[in-house]
CSV table of C-alpha atoms in Angstrom, one decimal:
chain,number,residue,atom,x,y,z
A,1,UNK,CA,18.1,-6.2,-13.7
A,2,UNK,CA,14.8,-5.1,-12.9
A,3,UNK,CA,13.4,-3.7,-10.0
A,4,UNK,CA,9.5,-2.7,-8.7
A,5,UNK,CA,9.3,-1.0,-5.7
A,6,UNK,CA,5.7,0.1,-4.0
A,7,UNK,CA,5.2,2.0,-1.0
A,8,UNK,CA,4.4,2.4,1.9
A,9,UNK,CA,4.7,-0.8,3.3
A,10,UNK,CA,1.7,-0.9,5.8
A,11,UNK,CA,-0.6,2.0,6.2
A,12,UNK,CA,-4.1,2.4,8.8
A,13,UNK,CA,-6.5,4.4,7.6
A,14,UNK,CA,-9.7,5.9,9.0
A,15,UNK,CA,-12.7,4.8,6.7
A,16,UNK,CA,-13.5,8.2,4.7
A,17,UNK,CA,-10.1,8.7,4.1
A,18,UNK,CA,-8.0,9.6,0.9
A,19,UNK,CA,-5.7,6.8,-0.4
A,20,UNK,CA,-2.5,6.7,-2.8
A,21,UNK,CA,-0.6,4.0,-3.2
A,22,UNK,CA,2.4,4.0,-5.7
A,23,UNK,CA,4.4,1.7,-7.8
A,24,UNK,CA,7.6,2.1,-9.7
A,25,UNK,CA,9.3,-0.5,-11.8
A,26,UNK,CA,12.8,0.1,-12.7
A,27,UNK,CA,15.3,-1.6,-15.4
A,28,UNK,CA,12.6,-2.1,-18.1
A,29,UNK,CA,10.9,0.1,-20.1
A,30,UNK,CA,6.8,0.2,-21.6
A,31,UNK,CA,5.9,-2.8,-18.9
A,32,UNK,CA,2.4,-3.9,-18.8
A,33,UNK,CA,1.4,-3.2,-14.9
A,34,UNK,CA,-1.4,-4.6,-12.6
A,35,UNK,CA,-2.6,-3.9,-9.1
A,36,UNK,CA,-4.3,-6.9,-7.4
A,37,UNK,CA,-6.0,-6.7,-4.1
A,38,UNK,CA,-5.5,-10.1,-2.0
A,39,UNK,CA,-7.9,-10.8,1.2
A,40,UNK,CA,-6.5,-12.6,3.8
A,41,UNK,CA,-6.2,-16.2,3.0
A,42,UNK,CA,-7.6,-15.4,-0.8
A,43,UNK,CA,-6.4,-15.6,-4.3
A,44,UNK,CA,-5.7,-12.4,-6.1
A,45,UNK,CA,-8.3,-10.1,-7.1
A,46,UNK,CA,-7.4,-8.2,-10.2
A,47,UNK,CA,-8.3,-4.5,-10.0
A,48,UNK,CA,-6.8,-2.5,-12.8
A,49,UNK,CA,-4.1,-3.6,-15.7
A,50,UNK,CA,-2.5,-1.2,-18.0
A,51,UNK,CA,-0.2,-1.8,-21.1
A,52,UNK,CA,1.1,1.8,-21.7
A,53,UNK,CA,0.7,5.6,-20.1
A,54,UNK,CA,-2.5,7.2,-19.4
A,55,UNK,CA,-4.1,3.4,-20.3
A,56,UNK,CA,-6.2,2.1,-17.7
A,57,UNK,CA,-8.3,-1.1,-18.0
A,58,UNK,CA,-11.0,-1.6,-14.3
A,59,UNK,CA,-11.9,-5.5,-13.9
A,60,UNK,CA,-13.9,-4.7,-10.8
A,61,UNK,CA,-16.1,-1.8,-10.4
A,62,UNK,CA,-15.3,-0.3,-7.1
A,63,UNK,CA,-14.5,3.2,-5.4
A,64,UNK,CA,-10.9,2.6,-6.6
A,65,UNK,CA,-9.0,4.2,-9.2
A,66,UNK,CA,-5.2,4.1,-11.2
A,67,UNK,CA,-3.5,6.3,-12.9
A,68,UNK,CA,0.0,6.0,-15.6
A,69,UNK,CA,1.2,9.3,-15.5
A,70,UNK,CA,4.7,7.6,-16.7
A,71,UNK,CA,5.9,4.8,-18.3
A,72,UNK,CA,6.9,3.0,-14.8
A,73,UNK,CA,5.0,4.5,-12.4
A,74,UNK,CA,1.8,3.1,-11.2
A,75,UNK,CA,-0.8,4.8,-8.9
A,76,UNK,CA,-3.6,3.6,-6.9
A,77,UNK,CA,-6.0,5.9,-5.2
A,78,UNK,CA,-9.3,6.4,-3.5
A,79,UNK,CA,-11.0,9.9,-2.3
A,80,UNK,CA,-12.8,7.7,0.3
A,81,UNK,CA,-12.3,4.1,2.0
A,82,UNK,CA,-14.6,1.8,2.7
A,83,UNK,CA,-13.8,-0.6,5.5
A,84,UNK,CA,-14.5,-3.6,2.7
A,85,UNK,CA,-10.7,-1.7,1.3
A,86,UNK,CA,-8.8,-3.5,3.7
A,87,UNK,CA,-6.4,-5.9,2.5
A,88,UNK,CA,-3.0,-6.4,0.9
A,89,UNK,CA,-2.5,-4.5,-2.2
A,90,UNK,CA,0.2,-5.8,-4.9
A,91,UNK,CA,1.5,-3.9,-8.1
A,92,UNK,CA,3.2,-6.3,-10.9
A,93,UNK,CA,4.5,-5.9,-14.0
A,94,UNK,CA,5.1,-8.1,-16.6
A,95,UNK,CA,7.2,-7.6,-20.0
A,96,UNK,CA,4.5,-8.4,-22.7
A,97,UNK,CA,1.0,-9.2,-22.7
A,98,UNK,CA,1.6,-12.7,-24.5
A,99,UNK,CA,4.2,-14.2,-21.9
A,100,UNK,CA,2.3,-13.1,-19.1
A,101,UNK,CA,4.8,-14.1,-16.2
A,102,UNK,CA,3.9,-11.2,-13.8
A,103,UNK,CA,6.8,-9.9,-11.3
A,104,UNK,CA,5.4,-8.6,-8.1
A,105,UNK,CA,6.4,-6.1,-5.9
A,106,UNK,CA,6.4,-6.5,-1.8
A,107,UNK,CA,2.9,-5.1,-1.1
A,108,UNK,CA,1.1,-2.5,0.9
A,109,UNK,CA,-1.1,-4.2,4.0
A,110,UNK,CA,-3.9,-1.7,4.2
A,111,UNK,CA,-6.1,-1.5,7.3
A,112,UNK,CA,-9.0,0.8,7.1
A,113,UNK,CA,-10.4,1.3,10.4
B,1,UNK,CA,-17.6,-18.4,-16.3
B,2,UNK,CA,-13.8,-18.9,-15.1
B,3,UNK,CA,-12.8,-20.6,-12.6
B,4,UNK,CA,-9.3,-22.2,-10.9
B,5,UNK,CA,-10.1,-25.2,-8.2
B,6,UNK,CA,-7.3,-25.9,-5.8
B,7,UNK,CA,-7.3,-27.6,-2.5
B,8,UNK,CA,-7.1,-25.0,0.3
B,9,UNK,CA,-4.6,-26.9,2.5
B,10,UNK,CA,-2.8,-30.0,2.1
B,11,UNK,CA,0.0,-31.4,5.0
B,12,UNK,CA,2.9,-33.5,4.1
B,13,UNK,CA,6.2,-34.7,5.9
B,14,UNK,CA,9.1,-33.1,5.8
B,15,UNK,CA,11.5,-35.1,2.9
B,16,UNK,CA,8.3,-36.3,1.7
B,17,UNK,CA,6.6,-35.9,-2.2
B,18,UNK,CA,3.5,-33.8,-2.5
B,19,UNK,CA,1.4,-33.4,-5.6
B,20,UNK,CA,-0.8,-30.1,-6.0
B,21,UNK,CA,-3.5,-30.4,-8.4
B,22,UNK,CA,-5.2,-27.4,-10.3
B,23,UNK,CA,-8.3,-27.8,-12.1
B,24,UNK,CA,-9.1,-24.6,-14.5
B,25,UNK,CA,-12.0,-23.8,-16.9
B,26,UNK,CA,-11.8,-20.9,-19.0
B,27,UNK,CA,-12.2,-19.1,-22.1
B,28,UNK,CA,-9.3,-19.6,-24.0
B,29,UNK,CA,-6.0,-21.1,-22.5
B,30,UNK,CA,-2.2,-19.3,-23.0
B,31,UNK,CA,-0.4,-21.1,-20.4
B,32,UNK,CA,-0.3,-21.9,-16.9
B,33,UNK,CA,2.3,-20.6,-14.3
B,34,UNK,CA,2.8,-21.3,-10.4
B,35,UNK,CA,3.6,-19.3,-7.7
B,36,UNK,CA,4.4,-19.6,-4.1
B,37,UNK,CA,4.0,-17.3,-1.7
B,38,UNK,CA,5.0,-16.9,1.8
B,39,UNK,CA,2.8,-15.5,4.7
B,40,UNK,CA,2.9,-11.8,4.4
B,41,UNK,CA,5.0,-12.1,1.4
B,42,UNK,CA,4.5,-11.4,-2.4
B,43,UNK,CA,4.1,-14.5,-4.5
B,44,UNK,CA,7.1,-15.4,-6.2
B,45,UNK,CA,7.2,-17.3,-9.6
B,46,UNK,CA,7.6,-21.0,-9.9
B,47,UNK,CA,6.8,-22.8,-13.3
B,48,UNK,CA,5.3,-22.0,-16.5
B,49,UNK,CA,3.3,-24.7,-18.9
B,50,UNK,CA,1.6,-23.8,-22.2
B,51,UNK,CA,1.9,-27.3,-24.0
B,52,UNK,CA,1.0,-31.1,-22.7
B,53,UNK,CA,3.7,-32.6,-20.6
B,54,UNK,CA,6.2,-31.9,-17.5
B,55,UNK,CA,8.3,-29.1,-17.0
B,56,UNK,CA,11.2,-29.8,-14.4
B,57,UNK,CA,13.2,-27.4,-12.3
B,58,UNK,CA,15.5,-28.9,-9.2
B,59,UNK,CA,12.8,-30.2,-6.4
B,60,UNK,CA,10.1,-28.6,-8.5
B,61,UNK,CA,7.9,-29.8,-11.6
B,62,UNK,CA,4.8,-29.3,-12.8
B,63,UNK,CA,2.4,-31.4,-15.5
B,64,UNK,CA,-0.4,-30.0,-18.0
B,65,UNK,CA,-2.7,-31.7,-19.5
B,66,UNK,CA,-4.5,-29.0,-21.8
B,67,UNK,CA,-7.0,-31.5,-22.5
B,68,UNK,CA,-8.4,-32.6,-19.1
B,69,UNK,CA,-7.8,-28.9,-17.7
B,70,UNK,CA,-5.9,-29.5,-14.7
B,71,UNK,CA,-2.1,-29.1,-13.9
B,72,UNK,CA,0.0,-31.0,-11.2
B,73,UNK,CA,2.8,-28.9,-9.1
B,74,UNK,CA,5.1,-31.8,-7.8
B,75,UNK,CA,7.0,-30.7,-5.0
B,76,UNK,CA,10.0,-33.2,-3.7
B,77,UNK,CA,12.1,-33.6,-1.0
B,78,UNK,CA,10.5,-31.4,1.2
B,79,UNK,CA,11.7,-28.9,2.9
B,80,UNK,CA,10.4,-27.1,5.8
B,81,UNK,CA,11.7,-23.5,4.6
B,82,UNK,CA,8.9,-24.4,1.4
B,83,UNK,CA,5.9,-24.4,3.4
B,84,UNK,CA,3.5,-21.8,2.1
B,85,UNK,CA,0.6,-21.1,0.0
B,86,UNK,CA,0.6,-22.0,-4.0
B,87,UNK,CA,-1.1,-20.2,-6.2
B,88,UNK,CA,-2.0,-21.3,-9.6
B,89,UNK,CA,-2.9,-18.8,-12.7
B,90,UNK,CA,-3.7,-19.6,-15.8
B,91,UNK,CA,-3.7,-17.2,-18.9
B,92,UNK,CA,-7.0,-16.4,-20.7
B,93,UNK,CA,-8.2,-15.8,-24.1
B,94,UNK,CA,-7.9,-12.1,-22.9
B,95,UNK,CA,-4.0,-12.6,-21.7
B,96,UNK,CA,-5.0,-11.7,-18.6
B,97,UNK,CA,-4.1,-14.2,-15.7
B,98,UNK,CA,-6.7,-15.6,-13.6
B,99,UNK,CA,-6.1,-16.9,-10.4
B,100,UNK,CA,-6.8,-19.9,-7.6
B,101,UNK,CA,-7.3,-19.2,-4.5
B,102,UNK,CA,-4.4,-21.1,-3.9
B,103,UNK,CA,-3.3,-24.0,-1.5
B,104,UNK,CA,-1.9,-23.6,1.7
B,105,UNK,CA,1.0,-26.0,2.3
B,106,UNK,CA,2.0,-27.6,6.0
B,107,UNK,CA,5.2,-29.1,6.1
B,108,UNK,CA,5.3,-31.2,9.7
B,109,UNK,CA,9.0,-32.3,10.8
């Protein structure tokens, strides 16, 4: 069965700060993978999507970035945060582009401070 | 432009019936899927619709209507373990998912 695991769980940061977040899926292979960004009590922003390695599509210009350096593995990083960074940050995968049921992993609740 | 409409919170009794709508216009249409999700929790999937009609699963179902652009989540038998926020996301022309803001759900004993 599949797995996606991201980490770390919760994580303060001083604004100025460096950020990487990972995400690993496990049990599948060549997954399409997302990062969302949720505000409290918001839908889910979509930040980057990819559908293979080193592919990296940006819905939302910001001073975030991704990276694919392998097939399941799924990075999200800043050089420095903003205080408007804050929020809860999902990865998800899903298996193909035209079933797009999306499989999330437990989050990272970022607090930039 | 795209956009998902969705109440932000609805209340209902526990045991009770309570109907979800979700209104959606975008470019293109690939299906429609629910999800729930719990405070502080990922969202975790529901139901999935791509053609007119209602899709059943236990205490859930959910309707389409492709042609009016809104979808139903029927929840039954309420329980107060369900209470939390529904999300609804429907697939573009871009198989991409756009997303509600979803409905927050209180389930009163």
């Amino acid at each position: 069965s599949q797995t996606i695991h991201q980490w770390p769980a919760t994580l303060v940061q001083p604004v100025g700060s460096p950020l990487s977040l990972e995400c690993t899926v496990e049990g599948t292979s060549n997954p399409n993978l997302y990062w969302y960004r949720q505000a409290a009590g918001r839908g889910l922003q979509l930040l980057f999507y990819s559908v293979g390695i080193g592919q990296i599509s940006s819905e939302v210009p910001q001073n975030l970035s991704a990276s694919r350096p392998q097939d399941r593995q799924f990075i999200l990083s800043s050089k420095k945060l903003l205080l408007s960074d804050s929020g809860f940050y999902l990865c998800a995968w899903s298996p193909s582009l035209e079933y797009n049921e999306q499989f999330f992993g437990p989050g990272t609740r970022l607090t930039v401070l | 432009g795209q956009n998902i409409d969705q109440p932000t919170e609805m209340t209902a009794t526990e045991g009770a019936i309570v109907q979800i709508n979700c209104t959606y216009q975008t470019s293109g249409f690939n299906g429609l899927f629910w999800y729930q999700q719990h405070a502080g929790e990922a969202p975790t999937f529901l139901s999935y619709n791509v053609l007119d009609g209602l899709e059943e699963k236990g205490r859930f179902s959910s309707f389409l209507s492709r042609s009016k652009g809104y979808s139903d989540l029927l929840l039954k038998e309420l329980q107060m373990k369900v209470s939390a926020s529904f999300l609804c996301a429907v697939t573009g022309s871009n198989y991409q998912l756009i997303w509600g803001a979803g409905t927050k759900l209180i389930i009163k004993p």
